[in-house]
mmCIF file of C-alpha atoms in Angstrom:
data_model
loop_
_atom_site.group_PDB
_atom_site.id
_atom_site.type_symbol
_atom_site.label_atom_id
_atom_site.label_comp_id
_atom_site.label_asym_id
_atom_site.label_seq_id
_atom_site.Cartn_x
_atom_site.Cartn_y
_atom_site.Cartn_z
ATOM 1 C CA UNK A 1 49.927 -150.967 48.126
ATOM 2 C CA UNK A 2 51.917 -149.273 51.047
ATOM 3 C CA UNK A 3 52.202 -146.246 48.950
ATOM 4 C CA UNK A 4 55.713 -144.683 49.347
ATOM 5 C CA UNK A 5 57.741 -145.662 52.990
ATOM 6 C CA UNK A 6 60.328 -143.698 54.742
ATOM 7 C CA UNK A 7 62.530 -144.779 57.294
ATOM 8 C CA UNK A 8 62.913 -144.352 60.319
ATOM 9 C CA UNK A 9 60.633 -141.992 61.527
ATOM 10 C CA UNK A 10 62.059 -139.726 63.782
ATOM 11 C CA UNK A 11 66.055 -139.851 64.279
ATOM 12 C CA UNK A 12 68.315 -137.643 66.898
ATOM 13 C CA UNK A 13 72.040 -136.725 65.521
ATOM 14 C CA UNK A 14 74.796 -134.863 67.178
ATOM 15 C CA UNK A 15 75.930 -132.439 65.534
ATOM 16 C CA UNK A 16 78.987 -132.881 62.805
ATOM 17 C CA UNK A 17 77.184 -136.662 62.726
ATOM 18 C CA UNK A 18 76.408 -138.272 59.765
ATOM 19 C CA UNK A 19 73.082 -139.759 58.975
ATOM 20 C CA UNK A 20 71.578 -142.219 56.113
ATOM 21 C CA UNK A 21 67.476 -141.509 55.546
ATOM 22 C CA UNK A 22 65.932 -144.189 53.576
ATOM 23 C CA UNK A 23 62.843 -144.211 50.864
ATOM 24 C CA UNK A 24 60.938 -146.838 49.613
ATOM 25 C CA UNK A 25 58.975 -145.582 46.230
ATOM 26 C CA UNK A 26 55.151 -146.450 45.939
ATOM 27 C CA UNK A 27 55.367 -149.824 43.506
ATOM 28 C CA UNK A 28 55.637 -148.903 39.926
ATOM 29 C CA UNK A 29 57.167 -145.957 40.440
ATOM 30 C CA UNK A 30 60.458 -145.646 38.984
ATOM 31 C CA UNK A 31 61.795 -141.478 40.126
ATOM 32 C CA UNK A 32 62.413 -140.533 43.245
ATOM 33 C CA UNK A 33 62.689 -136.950 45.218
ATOM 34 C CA UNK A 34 63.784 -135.758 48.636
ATOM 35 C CA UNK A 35 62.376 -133.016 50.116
ATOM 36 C CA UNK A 36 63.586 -130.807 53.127
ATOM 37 C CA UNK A 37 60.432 -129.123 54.896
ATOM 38 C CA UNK A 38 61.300 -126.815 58.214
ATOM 39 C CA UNK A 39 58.818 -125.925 60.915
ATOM 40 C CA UNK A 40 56.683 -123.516 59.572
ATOM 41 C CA UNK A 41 57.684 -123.620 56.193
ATOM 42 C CA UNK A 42 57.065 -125.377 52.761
ATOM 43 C CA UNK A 43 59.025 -128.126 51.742
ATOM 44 C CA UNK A 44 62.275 -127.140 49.433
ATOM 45 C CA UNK A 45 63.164 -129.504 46.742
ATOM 46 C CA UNK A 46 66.709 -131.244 47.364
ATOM 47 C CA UNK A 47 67.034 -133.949 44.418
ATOM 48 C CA UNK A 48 65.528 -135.896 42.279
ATOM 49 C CA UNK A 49 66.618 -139.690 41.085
ATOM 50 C CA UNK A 50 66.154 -141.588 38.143
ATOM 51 C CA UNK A 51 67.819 -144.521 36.504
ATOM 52 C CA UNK A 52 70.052 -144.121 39.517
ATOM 53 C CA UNK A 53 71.359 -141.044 38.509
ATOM 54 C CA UNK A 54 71.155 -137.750 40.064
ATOM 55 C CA UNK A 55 68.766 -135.582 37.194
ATOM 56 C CA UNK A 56 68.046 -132.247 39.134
ATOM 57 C CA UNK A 57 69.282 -130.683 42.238
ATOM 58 C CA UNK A 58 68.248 -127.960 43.977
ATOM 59 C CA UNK A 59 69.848 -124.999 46.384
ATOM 60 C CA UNK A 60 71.666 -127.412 48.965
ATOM 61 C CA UNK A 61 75.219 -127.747 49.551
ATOM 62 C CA UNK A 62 77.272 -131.301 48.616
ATOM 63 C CA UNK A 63 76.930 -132.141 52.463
ATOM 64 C CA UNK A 64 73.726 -133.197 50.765
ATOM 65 C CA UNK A 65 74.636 -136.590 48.724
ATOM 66 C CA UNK A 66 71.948 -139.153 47.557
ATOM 67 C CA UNK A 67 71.632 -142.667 45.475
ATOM 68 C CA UNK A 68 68.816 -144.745 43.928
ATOM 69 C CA UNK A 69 69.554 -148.557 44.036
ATOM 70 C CA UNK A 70 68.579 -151.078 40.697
ATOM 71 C CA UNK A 71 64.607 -151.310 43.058
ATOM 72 C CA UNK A 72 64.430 -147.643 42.615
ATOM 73 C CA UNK A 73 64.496 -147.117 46.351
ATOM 74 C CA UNK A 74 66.790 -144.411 47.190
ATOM 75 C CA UNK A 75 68.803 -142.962 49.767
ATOM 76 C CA UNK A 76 69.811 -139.626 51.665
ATOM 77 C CA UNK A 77 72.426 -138.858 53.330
ATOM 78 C CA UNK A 78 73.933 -135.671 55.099
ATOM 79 C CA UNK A 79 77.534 -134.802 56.052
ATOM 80 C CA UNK A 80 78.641 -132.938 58.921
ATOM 81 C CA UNK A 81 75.376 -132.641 60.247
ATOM 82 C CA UNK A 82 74.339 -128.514 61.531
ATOM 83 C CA UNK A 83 71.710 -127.569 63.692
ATOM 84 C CA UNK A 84 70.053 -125.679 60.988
ATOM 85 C CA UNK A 85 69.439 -129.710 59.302
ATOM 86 C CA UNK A 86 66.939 -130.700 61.878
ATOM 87 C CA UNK A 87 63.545 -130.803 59.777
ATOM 88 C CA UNK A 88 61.081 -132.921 58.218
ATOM 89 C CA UNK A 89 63.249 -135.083 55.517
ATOM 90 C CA UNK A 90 59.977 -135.789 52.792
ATOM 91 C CA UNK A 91 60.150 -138.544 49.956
ATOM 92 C CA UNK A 92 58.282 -138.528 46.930
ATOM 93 C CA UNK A 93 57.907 -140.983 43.955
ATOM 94 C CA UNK A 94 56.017 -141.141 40.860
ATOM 95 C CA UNK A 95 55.657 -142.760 37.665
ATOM 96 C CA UNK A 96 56.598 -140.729 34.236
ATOM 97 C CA UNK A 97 53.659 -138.616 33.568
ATOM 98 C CA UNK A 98 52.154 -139.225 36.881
ATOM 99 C CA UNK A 99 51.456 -137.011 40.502
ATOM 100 C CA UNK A 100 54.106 -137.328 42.702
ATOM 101 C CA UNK A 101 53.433 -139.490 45.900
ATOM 102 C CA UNK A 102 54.747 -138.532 48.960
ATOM 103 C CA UNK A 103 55.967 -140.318 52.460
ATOM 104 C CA UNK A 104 55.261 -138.984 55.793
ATOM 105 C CA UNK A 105 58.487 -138.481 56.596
ATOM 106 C CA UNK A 106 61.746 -138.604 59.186
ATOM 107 C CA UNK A 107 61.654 -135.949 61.596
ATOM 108 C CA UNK A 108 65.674 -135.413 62.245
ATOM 109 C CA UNK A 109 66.609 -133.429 65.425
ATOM 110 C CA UNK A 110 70.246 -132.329 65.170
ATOM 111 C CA UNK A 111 71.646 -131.475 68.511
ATOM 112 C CA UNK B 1 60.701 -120.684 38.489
ATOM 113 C CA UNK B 2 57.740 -118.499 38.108
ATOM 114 C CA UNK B 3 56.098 -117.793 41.494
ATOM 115 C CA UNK B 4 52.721 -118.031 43.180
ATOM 116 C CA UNK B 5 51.033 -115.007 45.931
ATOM 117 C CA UNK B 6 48.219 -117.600 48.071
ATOM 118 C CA UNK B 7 46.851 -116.326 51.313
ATOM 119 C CA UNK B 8 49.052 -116.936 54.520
ATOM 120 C CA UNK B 9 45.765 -118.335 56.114
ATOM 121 C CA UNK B 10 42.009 -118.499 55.209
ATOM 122 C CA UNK B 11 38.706 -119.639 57.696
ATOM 123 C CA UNK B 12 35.446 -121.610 57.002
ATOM 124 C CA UNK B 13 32.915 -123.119 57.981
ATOM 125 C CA UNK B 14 32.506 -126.885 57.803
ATOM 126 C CA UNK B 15 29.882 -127.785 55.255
ATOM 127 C CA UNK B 16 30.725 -124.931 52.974
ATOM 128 C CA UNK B 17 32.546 -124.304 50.006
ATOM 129 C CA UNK B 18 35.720 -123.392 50.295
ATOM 130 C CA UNK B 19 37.647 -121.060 47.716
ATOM 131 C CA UNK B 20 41.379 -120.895 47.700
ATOM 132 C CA UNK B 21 43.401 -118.239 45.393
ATOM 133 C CA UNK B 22 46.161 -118.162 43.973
ATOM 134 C CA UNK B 23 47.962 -115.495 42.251
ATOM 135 C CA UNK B 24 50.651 -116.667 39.284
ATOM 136 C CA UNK B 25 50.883 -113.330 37.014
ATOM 137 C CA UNK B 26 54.368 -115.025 35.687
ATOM 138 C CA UNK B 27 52.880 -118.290 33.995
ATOM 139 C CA UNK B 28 54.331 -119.504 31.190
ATOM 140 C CA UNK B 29 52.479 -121.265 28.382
ATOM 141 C CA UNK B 30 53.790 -124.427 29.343
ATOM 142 C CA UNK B 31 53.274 -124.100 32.998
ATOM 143 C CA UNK B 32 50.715 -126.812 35.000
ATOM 144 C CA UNK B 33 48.837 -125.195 37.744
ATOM 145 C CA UNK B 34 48.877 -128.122 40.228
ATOM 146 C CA UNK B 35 47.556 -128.198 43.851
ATOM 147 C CA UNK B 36 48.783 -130.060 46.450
ATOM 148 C CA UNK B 37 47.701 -130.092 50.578
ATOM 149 C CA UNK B 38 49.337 -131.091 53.648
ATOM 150 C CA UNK B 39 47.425 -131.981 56.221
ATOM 151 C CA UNK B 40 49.340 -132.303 59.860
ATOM 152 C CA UNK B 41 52.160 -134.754 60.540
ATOM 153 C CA UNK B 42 52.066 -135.883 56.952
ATOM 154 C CA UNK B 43 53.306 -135.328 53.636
ATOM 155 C CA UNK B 44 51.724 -133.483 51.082
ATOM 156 C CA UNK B 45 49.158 -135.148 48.789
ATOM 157 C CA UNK B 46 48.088 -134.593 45.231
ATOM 158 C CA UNK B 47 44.918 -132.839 44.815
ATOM 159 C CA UNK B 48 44.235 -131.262 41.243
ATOM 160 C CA UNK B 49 46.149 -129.879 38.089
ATOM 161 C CA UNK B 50 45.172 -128.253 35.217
ATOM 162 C CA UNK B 51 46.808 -125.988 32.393
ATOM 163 C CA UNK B 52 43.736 -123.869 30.649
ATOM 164 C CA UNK B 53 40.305 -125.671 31.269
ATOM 165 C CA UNK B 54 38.295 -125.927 34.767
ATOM 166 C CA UNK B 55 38.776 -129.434 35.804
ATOM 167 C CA UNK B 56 36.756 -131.270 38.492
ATOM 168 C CA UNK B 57 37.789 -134.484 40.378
ATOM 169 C CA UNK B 58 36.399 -136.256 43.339
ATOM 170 C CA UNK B 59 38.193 -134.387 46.003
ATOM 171 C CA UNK B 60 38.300 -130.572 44.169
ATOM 172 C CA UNK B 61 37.306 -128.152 41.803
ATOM 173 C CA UNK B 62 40.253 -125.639 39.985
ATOM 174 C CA UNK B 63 38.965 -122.928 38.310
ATOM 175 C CA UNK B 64 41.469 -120.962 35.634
ATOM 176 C CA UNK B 65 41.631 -117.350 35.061
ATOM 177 C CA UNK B 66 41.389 -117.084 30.697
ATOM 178 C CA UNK B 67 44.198 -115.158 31.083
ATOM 179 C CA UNK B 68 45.967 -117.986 33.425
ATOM 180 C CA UNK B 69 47.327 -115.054 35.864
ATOM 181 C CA UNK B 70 45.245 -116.630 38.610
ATOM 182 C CA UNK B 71 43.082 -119.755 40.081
ATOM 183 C CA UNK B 72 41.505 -120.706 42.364
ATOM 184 C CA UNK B 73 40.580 -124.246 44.549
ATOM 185 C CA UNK B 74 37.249 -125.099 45.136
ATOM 186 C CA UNK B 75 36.140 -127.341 48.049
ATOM 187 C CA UNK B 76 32.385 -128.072 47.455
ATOM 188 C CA UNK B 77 31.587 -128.958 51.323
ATOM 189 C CA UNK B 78 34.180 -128.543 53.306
ATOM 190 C CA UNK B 79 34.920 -130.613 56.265
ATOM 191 C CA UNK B 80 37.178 -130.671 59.365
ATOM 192 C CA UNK B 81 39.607 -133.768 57.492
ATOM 193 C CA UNK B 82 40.129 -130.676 55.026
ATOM 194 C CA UNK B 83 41.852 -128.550 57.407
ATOM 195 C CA UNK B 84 45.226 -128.532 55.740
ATOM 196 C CA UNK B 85 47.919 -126.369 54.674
ATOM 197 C CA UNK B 86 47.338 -125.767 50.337
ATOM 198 C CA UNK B 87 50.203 -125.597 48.115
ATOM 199 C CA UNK B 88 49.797 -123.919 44.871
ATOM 200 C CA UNK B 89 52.511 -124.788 42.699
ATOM 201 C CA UNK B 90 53.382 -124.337 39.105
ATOM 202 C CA UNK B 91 55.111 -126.845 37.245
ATOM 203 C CA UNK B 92 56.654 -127.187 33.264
ATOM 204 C CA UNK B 93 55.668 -130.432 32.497
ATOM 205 C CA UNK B 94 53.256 -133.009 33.454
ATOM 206 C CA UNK B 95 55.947 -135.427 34.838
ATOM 207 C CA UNK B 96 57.126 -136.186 30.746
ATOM 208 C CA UNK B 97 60.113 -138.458 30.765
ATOM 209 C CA UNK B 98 61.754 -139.593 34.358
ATOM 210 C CA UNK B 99 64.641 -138.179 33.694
ATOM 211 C CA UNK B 100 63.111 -134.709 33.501
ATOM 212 C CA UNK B 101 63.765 -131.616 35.892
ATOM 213 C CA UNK B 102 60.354 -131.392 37.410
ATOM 214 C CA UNK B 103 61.360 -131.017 41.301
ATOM 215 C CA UNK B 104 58.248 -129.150 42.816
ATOM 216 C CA UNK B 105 58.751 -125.561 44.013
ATOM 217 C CA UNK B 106 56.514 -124.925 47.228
ATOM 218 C CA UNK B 107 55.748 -122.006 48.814
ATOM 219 C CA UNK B 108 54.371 -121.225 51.936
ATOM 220 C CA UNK B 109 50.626 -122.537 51.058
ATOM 221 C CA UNK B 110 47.526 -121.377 52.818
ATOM 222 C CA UNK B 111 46.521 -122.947 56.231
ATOM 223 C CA UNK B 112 43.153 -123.420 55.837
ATOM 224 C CA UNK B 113 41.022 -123.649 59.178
ATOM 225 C CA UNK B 114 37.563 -125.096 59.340
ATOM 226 C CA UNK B 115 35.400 -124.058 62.016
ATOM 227 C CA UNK B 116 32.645 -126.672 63.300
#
């Protein structure tokens, strides 16, 4: 089991870019999560996914946009890309009733 | 959601136990006391939860308060792999249905350093 993948790893952006992270859920896991963790700090809760649909959404702004495909792997994507984006973009995935699972991440550098 | 106080940092020694507070004098009835850990240049991982009793798994201990106000992680033997940052995080509902609202609310943890 390759537990839950996240790609690509590290990613540079200009800024006012646009950029597409992608998730791959560990198998049997049917919710997904994104996570935005800055240096230092603890990772803030962005959105959650299930059944393709958007179910909860935290503080971020709609520059902040996501989808789950029919495979339950999911999507993230950012508008209009600021400086103050660049962190660790974290993944999680779990199973009703279960821990969440998380990726290691893409580290995103806006410049 | 209701918040958690944990210590900005906390030191051991490796081969001893390790105890970890948290603070949570908001807790709701319904409120899971979960732990999680990042250790560097990954994402976190699940340790423990519990909601009243003391529960023990293979990597931790978690201690409850009887008034639920407070717990506290217990690393039996600590060692240098368990240098980490520790999240202590309440959450409403053990995962229930998919579709619930059960993003996870971090704080700031506690960067615990072990010491050879």
């Amino acid at each position: 089991d390759a537990g839950v993948t996240q790609s690509p790893t590290h990613l540079i952006k200009t800024r006012g870019q646009q950029v597409t992270l992608r998730c791959s859920p560990k198998s049997g896991h049917d919710t997904v999560s994104w996570y935005q963790q800055a240096l230092g700090q603890g990772p803030q809760f962005i959105f959650q996914y299930y059944e393709e649909e958007e179910r909860q959404r935290g503080n971020f702004p709609d520059r902040f946009s996501g989808h789950q495909f029919p495979n339950y792997s999911s999507e993230l994507n950012v508008n209009a890309l600021l400086l103050g984006d660049s962190a660790l973009y974290l993944c999680a995935s779990r199973l009703r009733g279960t821990e969440a699972f998380f990726g290691q991440g893409t580290r995103l550098t806006v410049v | 959601d209701a918040k958690t106080t944990q210590p900005n940092s906390m030191e051991s020694n490796e081969e001893e136990p390790v105890h970890l507070p948290c603070n949570h004098s908001t807790i709701s009835g319904t409120d899971y006391i979960h732990w999680y850990r990042q250790l560097p240049s990954q994402g976190p991982e699940y340790v423990i939860h519990g909601l009243t009793s003391n529960v023990n798994n293979r990597m931790a201990s978690l201690a409850i308060a009887e008034d639920r106000k407070s717990s506290t992680l217990i690393l039996h033997r600590a060692t240098l792999r368990d240098a980490a940052v520790y999240y202590c995080i309440l959450r409403e509902v053990l995962g229930g249905s998919g579709g619930g609202a059960d993003g996870l609310t971090f704080g700031k943890g506690t960067h615990l350093i072990i010491q050879p």
